[in-house]
Each structure stands twice: as structure tokens, then as C-alpha cells.
Short mmCIF file of C-alpha atoms in Angstrom, two decimals:
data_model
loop_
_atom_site.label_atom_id
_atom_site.label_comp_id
_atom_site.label_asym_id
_atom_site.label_seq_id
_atom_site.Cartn_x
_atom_site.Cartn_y
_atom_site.Cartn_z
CA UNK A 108 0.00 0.00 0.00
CA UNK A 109 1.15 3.71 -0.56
CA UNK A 110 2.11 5.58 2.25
CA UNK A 111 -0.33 8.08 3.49
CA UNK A 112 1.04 11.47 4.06
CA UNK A 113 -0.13 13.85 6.22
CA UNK A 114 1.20 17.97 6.09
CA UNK A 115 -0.71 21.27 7.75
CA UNK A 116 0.20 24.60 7.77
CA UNK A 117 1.65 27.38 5.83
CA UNK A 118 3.16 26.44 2.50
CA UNK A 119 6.86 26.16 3.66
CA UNK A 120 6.27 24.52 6.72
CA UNK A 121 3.84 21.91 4.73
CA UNK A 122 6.40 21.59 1.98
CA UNK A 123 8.79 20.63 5.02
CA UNK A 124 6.78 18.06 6.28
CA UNK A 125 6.29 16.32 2.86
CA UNK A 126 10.02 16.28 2.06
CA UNK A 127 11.16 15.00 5.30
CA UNK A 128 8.62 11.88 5.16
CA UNK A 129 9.47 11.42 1.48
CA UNK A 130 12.91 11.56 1.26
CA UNK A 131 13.63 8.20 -0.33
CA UNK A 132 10.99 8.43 -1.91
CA UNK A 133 11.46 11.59 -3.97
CA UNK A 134 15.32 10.08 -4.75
CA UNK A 135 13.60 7.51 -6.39
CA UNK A 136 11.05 9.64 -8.46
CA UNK A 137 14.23 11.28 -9.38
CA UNK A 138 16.31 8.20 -10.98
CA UNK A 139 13.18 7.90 -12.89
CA UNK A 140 12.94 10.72 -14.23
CA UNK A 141 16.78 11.72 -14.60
CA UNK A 142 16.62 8.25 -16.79
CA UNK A 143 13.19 9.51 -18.87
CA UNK A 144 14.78 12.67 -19.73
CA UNK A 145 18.34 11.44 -20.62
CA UNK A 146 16.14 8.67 -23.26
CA UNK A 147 13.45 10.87 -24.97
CA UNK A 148 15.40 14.60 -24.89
CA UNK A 149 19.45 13.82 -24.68
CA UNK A 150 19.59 15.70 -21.87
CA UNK A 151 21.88 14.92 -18.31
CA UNK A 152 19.50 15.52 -14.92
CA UNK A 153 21.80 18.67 -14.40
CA UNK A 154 20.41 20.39 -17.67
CA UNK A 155 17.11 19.32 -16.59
CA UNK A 156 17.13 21.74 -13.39
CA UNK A 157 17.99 24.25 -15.86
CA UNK A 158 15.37 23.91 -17.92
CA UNK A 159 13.25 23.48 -14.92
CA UNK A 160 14.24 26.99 -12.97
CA UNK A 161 12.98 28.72 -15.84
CA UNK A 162 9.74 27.97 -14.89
CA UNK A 163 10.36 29.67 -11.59
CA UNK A 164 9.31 32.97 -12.02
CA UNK A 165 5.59 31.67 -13.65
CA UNK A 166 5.30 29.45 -10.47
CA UNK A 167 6.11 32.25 -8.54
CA UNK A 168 3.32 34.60 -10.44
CA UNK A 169 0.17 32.18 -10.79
CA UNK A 170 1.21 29.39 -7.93
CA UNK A 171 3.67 31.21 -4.58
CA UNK A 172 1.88 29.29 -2.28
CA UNK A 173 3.14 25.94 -3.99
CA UNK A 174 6.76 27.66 -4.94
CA UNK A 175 7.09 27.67 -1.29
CA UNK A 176 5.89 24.91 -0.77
CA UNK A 177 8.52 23.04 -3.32
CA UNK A 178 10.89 25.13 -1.41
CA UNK A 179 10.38 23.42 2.16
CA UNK A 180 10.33 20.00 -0.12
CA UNK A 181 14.04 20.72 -1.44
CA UNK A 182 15.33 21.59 1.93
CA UNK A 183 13.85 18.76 4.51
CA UNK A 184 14.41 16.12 1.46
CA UNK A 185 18.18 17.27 0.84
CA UNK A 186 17.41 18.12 -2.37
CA UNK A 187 17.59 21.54 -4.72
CA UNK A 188 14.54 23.49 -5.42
CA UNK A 189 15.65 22.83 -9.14
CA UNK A 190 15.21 19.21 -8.86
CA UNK A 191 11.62 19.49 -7.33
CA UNK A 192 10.63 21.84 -10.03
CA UNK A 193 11.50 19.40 -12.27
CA UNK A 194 9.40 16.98 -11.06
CA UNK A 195 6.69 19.27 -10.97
CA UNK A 196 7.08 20.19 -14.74
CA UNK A 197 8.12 17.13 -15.80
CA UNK A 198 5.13 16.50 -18.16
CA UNK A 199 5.84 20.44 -19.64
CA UNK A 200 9.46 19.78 -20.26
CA UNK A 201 9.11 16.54 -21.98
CA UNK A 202 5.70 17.75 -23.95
CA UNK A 203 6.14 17.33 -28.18
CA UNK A 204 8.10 14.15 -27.30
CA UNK A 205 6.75 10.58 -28.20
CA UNK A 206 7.03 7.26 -26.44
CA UNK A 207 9.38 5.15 -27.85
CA UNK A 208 12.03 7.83 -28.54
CA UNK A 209 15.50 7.04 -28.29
CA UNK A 210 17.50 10.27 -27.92
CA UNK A 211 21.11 9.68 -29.83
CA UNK A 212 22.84 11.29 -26.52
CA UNK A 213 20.40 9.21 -24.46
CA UNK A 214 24.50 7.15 -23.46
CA UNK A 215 26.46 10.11 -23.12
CA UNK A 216 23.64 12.02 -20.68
CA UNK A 217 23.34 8.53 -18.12
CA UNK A 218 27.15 8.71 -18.24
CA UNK A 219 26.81 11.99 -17.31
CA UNK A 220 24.40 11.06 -14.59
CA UNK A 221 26.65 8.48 -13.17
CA UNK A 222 29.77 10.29 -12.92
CA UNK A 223 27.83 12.97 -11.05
CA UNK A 224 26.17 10.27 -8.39
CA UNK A 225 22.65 11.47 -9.68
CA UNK A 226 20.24 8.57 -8.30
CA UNK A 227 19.21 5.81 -11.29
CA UNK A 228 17.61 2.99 -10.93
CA UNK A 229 19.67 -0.36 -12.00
CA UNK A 230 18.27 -1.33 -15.57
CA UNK A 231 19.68 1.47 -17.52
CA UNK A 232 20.28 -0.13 -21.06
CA UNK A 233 17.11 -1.28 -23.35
CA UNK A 234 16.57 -4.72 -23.11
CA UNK A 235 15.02 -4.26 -27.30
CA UNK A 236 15.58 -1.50 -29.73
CA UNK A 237 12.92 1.20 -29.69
CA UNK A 238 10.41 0.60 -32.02
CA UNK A 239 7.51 2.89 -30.59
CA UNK A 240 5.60 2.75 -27.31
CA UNK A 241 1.54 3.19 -26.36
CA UNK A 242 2.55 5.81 -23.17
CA UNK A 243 -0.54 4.98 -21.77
CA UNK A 244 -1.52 7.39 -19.42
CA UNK A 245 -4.56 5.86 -17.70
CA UNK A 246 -8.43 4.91 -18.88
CA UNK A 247 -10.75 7.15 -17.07
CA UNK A 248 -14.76 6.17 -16.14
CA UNK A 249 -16.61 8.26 -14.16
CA UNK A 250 -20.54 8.57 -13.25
CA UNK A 251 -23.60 10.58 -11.79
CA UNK A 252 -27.42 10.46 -11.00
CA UNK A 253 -28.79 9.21 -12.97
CA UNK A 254 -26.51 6.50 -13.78
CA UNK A 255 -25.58 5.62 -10.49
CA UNK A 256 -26.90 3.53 -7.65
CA UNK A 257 -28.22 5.60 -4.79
CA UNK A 258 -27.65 8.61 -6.81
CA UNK A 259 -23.69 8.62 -5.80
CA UNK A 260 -20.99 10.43 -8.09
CA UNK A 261 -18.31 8.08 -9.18
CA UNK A 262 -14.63 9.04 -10.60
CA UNK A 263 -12.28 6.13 -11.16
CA UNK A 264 -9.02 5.68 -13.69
CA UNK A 265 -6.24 3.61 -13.68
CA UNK A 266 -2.75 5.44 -13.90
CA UNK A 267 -0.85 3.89 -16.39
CA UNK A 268 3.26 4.93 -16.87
CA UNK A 269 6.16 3.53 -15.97
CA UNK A 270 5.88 0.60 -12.99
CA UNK A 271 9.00 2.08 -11.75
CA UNK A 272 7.27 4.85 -10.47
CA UNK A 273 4.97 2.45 -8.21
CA UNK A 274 7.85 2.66 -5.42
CA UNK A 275 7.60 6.40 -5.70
CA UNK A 276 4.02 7.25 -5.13
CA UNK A 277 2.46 8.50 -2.31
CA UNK A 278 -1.25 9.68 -0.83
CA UNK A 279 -0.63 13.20 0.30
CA UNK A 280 -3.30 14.92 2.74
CA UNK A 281 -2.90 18.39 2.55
CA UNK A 282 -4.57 21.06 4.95
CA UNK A 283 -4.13 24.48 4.74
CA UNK A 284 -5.42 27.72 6.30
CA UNK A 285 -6.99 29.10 3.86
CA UNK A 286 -8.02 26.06 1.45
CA UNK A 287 -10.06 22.71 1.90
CA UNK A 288 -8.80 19.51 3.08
CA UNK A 289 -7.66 17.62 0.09
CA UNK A 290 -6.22 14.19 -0.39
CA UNK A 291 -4.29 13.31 -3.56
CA UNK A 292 -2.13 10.27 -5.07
CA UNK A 293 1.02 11.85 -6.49
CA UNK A 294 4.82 11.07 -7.48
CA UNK A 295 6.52 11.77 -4.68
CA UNK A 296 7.76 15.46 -4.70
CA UNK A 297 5.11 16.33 -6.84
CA UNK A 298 2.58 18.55 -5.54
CA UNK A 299 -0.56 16.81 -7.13
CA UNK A 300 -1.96 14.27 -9.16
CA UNK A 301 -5.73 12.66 -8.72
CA UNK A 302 -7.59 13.77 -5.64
CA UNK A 303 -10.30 15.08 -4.41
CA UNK A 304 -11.20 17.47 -1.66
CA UNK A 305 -13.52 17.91 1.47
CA UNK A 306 -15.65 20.66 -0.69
CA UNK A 307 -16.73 18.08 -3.12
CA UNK A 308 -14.43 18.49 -6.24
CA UNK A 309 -12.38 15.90 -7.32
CA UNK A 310 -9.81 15.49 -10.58
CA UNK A 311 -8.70 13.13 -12.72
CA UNK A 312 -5.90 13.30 -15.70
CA UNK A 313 -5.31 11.47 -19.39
CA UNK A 314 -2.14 12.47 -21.19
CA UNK A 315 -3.34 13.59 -25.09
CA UNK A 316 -0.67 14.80 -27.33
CA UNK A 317 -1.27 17.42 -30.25
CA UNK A 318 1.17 19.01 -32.63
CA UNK A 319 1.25 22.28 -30.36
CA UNK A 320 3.04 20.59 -27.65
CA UNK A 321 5.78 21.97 -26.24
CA UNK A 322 6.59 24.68 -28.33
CA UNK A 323 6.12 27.53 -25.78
CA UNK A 324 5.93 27.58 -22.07
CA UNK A 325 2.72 27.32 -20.14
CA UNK A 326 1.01 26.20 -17.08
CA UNK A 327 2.09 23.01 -15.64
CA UNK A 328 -0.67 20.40 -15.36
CA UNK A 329 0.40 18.76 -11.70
CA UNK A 330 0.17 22.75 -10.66
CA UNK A 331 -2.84 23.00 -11.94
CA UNK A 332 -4.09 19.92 -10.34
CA UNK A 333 -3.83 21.23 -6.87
CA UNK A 334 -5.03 24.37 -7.35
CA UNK A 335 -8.32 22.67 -8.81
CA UNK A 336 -8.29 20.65 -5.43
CA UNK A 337 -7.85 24.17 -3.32
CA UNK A 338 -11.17 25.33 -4.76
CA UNK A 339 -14.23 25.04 -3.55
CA UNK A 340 -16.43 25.30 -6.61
CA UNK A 341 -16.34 24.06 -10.28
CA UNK A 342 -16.67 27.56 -11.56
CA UNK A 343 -13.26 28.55 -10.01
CA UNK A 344 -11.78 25.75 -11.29
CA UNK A 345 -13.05 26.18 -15.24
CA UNK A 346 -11.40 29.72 -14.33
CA UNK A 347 -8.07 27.74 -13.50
CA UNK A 348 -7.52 26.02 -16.12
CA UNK A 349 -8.17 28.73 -18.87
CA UNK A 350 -5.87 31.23 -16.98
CA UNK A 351 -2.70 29.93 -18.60
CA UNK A 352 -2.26 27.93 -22.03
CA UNK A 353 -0.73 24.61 -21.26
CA UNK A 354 2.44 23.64 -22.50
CA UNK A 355 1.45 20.14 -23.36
CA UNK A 356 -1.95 18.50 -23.86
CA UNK A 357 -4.04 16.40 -20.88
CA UNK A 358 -7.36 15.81 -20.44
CA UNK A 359 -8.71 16.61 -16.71
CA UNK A 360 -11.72 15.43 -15.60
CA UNK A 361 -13.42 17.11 -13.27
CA UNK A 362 -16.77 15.87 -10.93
CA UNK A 363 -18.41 17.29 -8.42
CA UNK A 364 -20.22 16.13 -5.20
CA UNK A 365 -23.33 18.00 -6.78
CA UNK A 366 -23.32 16.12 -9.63
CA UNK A 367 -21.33 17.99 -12.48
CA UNK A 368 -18.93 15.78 -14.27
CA UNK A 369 -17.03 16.94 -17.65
CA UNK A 370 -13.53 16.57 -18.91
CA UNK A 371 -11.82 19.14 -19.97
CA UNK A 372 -9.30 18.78 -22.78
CA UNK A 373 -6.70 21.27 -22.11
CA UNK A 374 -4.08 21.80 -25.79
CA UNK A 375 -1.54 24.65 -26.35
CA UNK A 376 -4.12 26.03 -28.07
CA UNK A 377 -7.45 25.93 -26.68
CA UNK A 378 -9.90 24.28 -24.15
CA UNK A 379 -12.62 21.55 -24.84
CA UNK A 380 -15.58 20.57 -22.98
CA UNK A 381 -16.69 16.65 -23.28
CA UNK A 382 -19.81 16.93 -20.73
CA UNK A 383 -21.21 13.23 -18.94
CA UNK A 384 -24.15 12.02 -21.58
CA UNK A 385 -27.29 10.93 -18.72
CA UNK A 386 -24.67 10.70 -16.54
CA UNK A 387 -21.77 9.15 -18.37
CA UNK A 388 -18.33 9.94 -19.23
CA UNK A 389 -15.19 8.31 -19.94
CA UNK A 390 -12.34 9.11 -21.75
CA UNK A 391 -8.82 7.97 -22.67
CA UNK A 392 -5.78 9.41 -24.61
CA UNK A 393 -6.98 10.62 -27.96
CA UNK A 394 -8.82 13.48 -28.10
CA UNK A 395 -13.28 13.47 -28.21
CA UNK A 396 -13.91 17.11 -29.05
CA UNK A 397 -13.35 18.07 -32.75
CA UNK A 398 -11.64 21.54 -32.13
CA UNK A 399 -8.75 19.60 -30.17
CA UNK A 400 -8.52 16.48 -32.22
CA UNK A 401 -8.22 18.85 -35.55
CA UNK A 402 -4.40 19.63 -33.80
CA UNK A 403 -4.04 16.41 -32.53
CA UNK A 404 -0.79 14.16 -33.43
CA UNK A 405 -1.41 10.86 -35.40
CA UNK A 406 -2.03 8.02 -33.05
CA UNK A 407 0.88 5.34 -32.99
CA UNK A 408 0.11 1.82 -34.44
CA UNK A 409 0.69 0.91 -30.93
CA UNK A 410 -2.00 2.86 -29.31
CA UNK A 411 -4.47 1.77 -27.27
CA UNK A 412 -6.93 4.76 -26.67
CA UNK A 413 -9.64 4.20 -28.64
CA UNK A 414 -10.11 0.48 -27.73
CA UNK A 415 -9.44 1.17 -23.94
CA UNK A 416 -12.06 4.28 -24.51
CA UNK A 417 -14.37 1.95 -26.28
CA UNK A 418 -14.68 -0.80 -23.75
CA UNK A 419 -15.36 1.69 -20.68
CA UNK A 420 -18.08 3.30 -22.49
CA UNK A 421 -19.43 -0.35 -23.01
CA UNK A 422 -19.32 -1.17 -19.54
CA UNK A 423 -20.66 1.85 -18.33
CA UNK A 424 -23.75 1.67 -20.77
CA UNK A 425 -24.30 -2.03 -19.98
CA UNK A 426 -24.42 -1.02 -16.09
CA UNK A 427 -25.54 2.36 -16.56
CA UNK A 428 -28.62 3.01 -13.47
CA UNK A 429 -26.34 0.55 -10.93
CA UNK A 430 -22.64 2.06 -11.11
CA UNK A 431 -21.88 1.88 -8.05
CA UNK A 432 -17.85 0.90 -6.27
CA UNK A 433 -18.22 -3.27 -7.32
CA UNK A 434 -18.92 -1.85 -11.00
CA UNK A 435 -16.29 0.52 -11.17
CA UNK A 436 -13.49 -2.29 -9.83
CA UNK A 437 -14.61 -4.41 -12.50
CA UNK A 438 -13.96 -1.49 -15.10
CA UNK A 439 -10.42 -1.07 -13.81
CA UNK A 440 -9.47 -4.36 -13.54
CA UNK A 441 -11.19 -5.59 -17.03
CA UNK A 442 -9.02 -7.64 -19.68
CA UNK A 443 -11.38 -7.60 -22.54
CA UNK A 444 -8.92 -7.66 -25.68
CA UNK A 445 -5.94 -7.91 -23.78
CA UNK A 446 -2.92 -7.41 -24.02
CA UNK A 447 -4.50 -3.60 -25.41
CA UNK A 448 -7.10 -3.28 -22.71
CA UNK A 449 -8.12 -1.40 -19.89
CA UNK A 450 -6.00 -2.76 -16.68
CA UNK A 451 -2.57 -2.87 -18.41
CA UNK A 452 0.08 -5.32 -17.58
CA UNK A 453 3.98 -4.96 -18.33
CA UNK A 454 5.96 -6.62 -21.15
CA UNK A 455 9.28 -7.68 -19.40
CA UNK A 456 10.85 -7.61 -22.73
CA UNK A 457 10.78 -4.21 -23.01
CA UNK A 458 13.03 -1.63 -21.37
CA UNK A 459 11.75 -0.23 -17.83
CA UNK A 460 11.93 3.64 -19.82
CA UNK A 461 9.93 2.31 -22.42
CA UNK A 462 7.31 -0.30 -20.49
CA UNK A 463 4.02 0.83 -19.24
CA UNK A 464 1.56 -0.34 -17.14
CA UNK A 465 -1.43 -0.14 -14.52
CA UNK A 466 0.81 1.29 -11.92
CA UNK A 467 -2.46 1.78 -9.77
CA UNK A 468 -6.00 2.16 -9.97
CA UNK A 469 -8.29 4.74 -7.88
CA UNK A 470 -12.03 5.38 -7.75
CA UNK A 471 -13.51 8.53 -5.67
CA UNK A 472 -16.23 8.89 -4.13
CA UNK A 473 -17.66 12.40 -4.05
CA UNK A 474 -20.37 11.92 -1.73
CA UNK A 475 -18.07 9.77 0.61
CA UNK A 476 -15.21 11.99 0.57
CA UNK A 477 -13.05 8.59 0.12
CA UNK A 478 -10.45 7.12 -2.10
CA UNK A 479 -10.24 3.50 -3.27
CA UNK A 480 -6.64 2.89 -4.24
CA UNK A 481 -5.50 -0.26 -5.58
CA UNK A 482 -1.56 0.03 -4.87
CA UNK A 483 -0.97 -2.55 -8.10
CA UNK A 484 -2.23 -3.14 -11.44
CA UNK A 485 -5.74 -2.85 -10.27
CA UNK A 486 -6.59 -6.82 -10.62
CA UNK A 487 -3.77 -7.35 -8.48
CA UNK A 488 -4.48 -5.56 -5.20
CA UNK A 489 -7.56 -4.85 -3.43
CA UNK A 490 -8.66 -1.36 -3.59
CA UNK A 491 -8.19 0.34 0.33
CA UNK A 492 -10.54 2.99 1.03
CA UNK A 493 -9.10 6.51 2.46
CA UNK A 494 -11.06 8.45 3.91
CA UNK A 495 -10.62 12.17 3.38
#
């Protein structure tokens, strides 16, 4: 089971607590990461932080509160505030990039790494040549009256990515004087991920990828994230995420304890609304709305959006009036056309940078203020409620 993670306070002193009860933890998020960037974009972890600080002074304009907080991170986890940026703009830095990619200084960058004592993880070399890679990046179901049993309101996804970063997540608490109670499963050292909060929002995220991406900077999505869980109503959080264009393409889904439930499809260039149809709504990694999928990149032969996005809908329809927490299990843990279906399992003959998985599954619910997390591929664990 993830740890559960408990911080209070102002932002620093929060951002202290996280990074001294995470400390391995973020090490490891790091050795993942140093090891993703060196693969897809050539570059060593210490170029990385650079790229990363430039992001400073927009964290400091639209986010302070969670600039300070990164700051108490880097100082209780022994770390530099670079490095936790980094993490937190991970997705942003390595936006316009494909799976798959093999960076021709991908050797001379983990060299790099190595000679500077920058944490890795012990498979460095490819076990097969890269030949293109479905990222994943998780199959999202969700549901509300009147789809639902005792008119609840359901969001569940699996997070699919690398099953390296398994040992590096974490359920972070957060509370805060001025914002709700919120509870969140993130990469350790990142500020946010999926959560929900004690005011009845909750999030969920799907990686898309259009031919925008990563051409200018913009609002980092994990940011964004917790600043959606730090509201208390869905028109704030519409507000957040068209203040800033994003640097690279996601799809958050956003429900409510009242019942609203859409996902927004967030590109470089615009913002999408996919609303829940009588209550419905899933959605995977290609994009639904026609505005965003005109800009959207070619899907790789290896994809696996549109049948994972295809088989939730089914299962949703087929139970659609009983969804209830059995139902949505089933969902996450379904195997319908595997190996390209919804609760992903690794291929062990593929390199760890290029092999993706389930790395969990997690289902919310709104009116329970609880998590279900299954700490596995989700047909491997049990899911363990968490209360908020």
C-alpha cells in the first residue's frame, strides 16, 4: 500500500513536512525521471534543473503558495529546489516528445548522470531497440445520478506509466489555512496528481498529445491539479484552467459532489468541454472534441486509446442506473482484448523507460469523501478505502 502522508500549515512549513517523510521516496522519483529525460530529450538531470528553474518565475506569479511549498520540499528532502521543479514540470518539459524515442545522446547524458552520483535505478540499457511505445496514461470512467446507484458520483481511472514509479508514489493529505482539506495520489515530490477534496471536487488526468506541444511555455498540469483541489467550486476551477495555455496536452476530468462531471481537454491552443451524456463519461488518450482532435498528433500503431475508450463506455452503458464501487473495480481491472485493454500489464521484454503499465488504480467517491486505491495493477491488489 502507498504511504499516506499527512502535512498542515503554511506552504513552507507543509512543503517541510512532505520532504522529510518522502525523502527516499522523492530520490527515487528522481532516478526515474533523470533516466526519462536522458532517453526521450538527450539531456543529463543537471540540464534538466535548468530547464526546470525557468519555470520559476511563472510558479512564482500564478502558484507562490506551492513555490514555497517546493521550497520546504528541497530543503527537509536534501534536495535543490531545481530538482523538485523538475518533477513538478516534468510533463511540460518533456511535452512534443513521443514514447518510444531514443534520444542519440540518451548514453552520453546517463554517463553523465553516473559520474555525477545522480540517483538511477539499475536497468539502464534497453533490453530491445525502440520501435515505438503506447505511453498509456490511464483509462478514465466516471458517473452521476442518474446513472448511479443511490444517486452517488463516481470518478475512477487507472494510472498507467512507468511501474518504476509504483515505489515512488504516495497519498498526500494536505490542509491548509486558507483552502479545503484535500487528499491526492502523487509522485513523490510532486505537488498533485488525482484527488479530491472535502468541498466536493475531485480530478482526474489522461495524457493527449497534439502538434502544439511543447513549443512555448505554459502552465504546468500537476500545478494546476492542486489548485483545482484548493477550490471550492467548479466555476473557479473552469477559471483555473483557462488562466494559462498549457504547454502540453491532458485531459482533466473534473466531478463534483453535486453532480457535475465533464472533462476538460486542455491543448496549447485551446480548451474543450466533453460533458457526462445521462450521466456518463469516460475518456482515454486521444482526443473526443473536434476543435482539439483537428491539432491532434497521429495516433501510434501501438496505441491503445480508442479500444481502452471503447470498452469503458461499453461497460458503463451495460451497467448504466447501478454504477456503483463493485462496478467501477470491475472497469479497472477488465481484460477484454488484452494485451491492449483497460488494466494494463507490463511486457518484461521491453526496457523499464519504455514499459508501461497499470501502476495503480483509484475510484472517488464524491459523496463519501473517500479514495479507493489499488496500490498494483488494479486486478492485483484490493482497492483500500481513504477516507478524506
Amino acid at each position: 500500500m502507498f504511504p499516506l502522508v499527512t502535512i498542515a500549515g503554511e506552504p513552507f512549513e507543509r512543503g517541510q513536512q512532505y520532504g522529510a517523510a518522502t525523502a527516499a521516496f522523492i530520490r527515487h522519483s528522481i532516478a526515474s525521471y533523470a533516466r526519462l529525460f536522458a532517453y526521450r530529450r538527450g539531456m543529463d538531470w543537471d540540464a534538466v534543473q535548468q530547464a526546470a528553474l525557468a519555470y520559476e518565475p511563472l510558479l512564482h506569479d500564478v502558484a507562490p503558495d506551492l513555490l514555497a511549498e517546493m521550497q520546504g520540499i528541497a530543503v527537509s528532502a536534501g534536495r535543490t529546489l531545481a530538482e523538485i521543479i523538475a518533477l513538478n514540470v516534468r510533463t511540460e518539459l518533456l511535452a512534443g516528445v513521443g514514447g518510444g524515442f531514443h534520444h542519440p545522446e540518451a548514453a552520453a547524458a546517463l554517463a553523465r548522470n553516473r559520474a555525477t552520483g545522480v540517483p538511477q535505478h539499475q536497468e539502464q540499457l534497453p533490453a530491445t531497440p525502440a520501435t515505438g511505445s503506447d505511453d498509456g496514461e490511464c483509462t478514465t470512467a466516471a458517473a452521476s445520478p442518474p446513472a448511479t446507484a443511490n444517486g452517488r458520483v463516481w470518478l475512477a481511472q487507472t494510472w498507467d506509466w512507468q511501474g518504476d514509479q509504483r515505489a515512488a508514489c504516495v497519498l498526500l493529505r494536505v490542509s491548509g489555512p486558507d483552502t479545503p482539506t484535500l487528499l491526492t495520489l502523487t509522485e513523490a515530490g510532486m505537488v498533485a496528481k488525482i484527488g479530491l477534496n472535502e468541498a466536493g471536487i475531485a480530478v482526474g488526468l489522461n495524457l493527449l498529445r497534439s502538434r502544439a506541444d511543447g513549443q512555448q511555455q505554459g502552465m504546468p498540469v500537476h500545478v494546476l491539479l492542486r489548485q483545482m483541489l484548493q477550490s471550492t467550486d467548479t466555476v473557479t476551477v473552469r477559471r483555473l484552467a483557462r488562466h494559462i495555455p498549457a504547454a502540453g496536452s491532458s485531459c482533466i476530468t473534473l466531478a463534483s459532489a453535486d453532480g457535475e462531471l465533464v472533462a476538460l481537454e486542455l491543448t496549447p491552443t485551446g480548451i474543450a468541454e466533453i460533458p457526462a451524456q445521462e450521466g456518463l463519461l469516460a475518456h482515454a488518450n486521444h482526443c473526443l472534441d473536434g476543435g482539439t482532435a483537428a491539432g491532434e498528433c497521429p495516433l501510434e500503431p501501438t496505441s491503445t486509446t480508442k479500444e481502452r475508450y471503447g470498452r469503458a463506455w461499453e461497460l458503463l452503458h451495460t451497467a448504466a442506473g447501478q454504477i456503483d464501487l463493485d462496478v467501477l473495480q470491475a472497469i479497472l481491472r477488465d481484460h477484454d482484448g488484452a494485451p491492449r485493454c483497460i488494466c494494463r500489464h507490463p511486457d518484461p521484454c521491453v526496457a523499464a523507460v519504455d514499459r508501461n503499465e497499470s501502476v495503480c488504480g483509484v475510484i472517488i467517491d464524491l459523496h463519501g469523501r473517500t479514495m479507493h486505491v489499488a496500490a498494483n495493477i488494479p486486478c492485483q491488489a484490493p482497492f483500500v478505502p481513504f477516507m478524506l
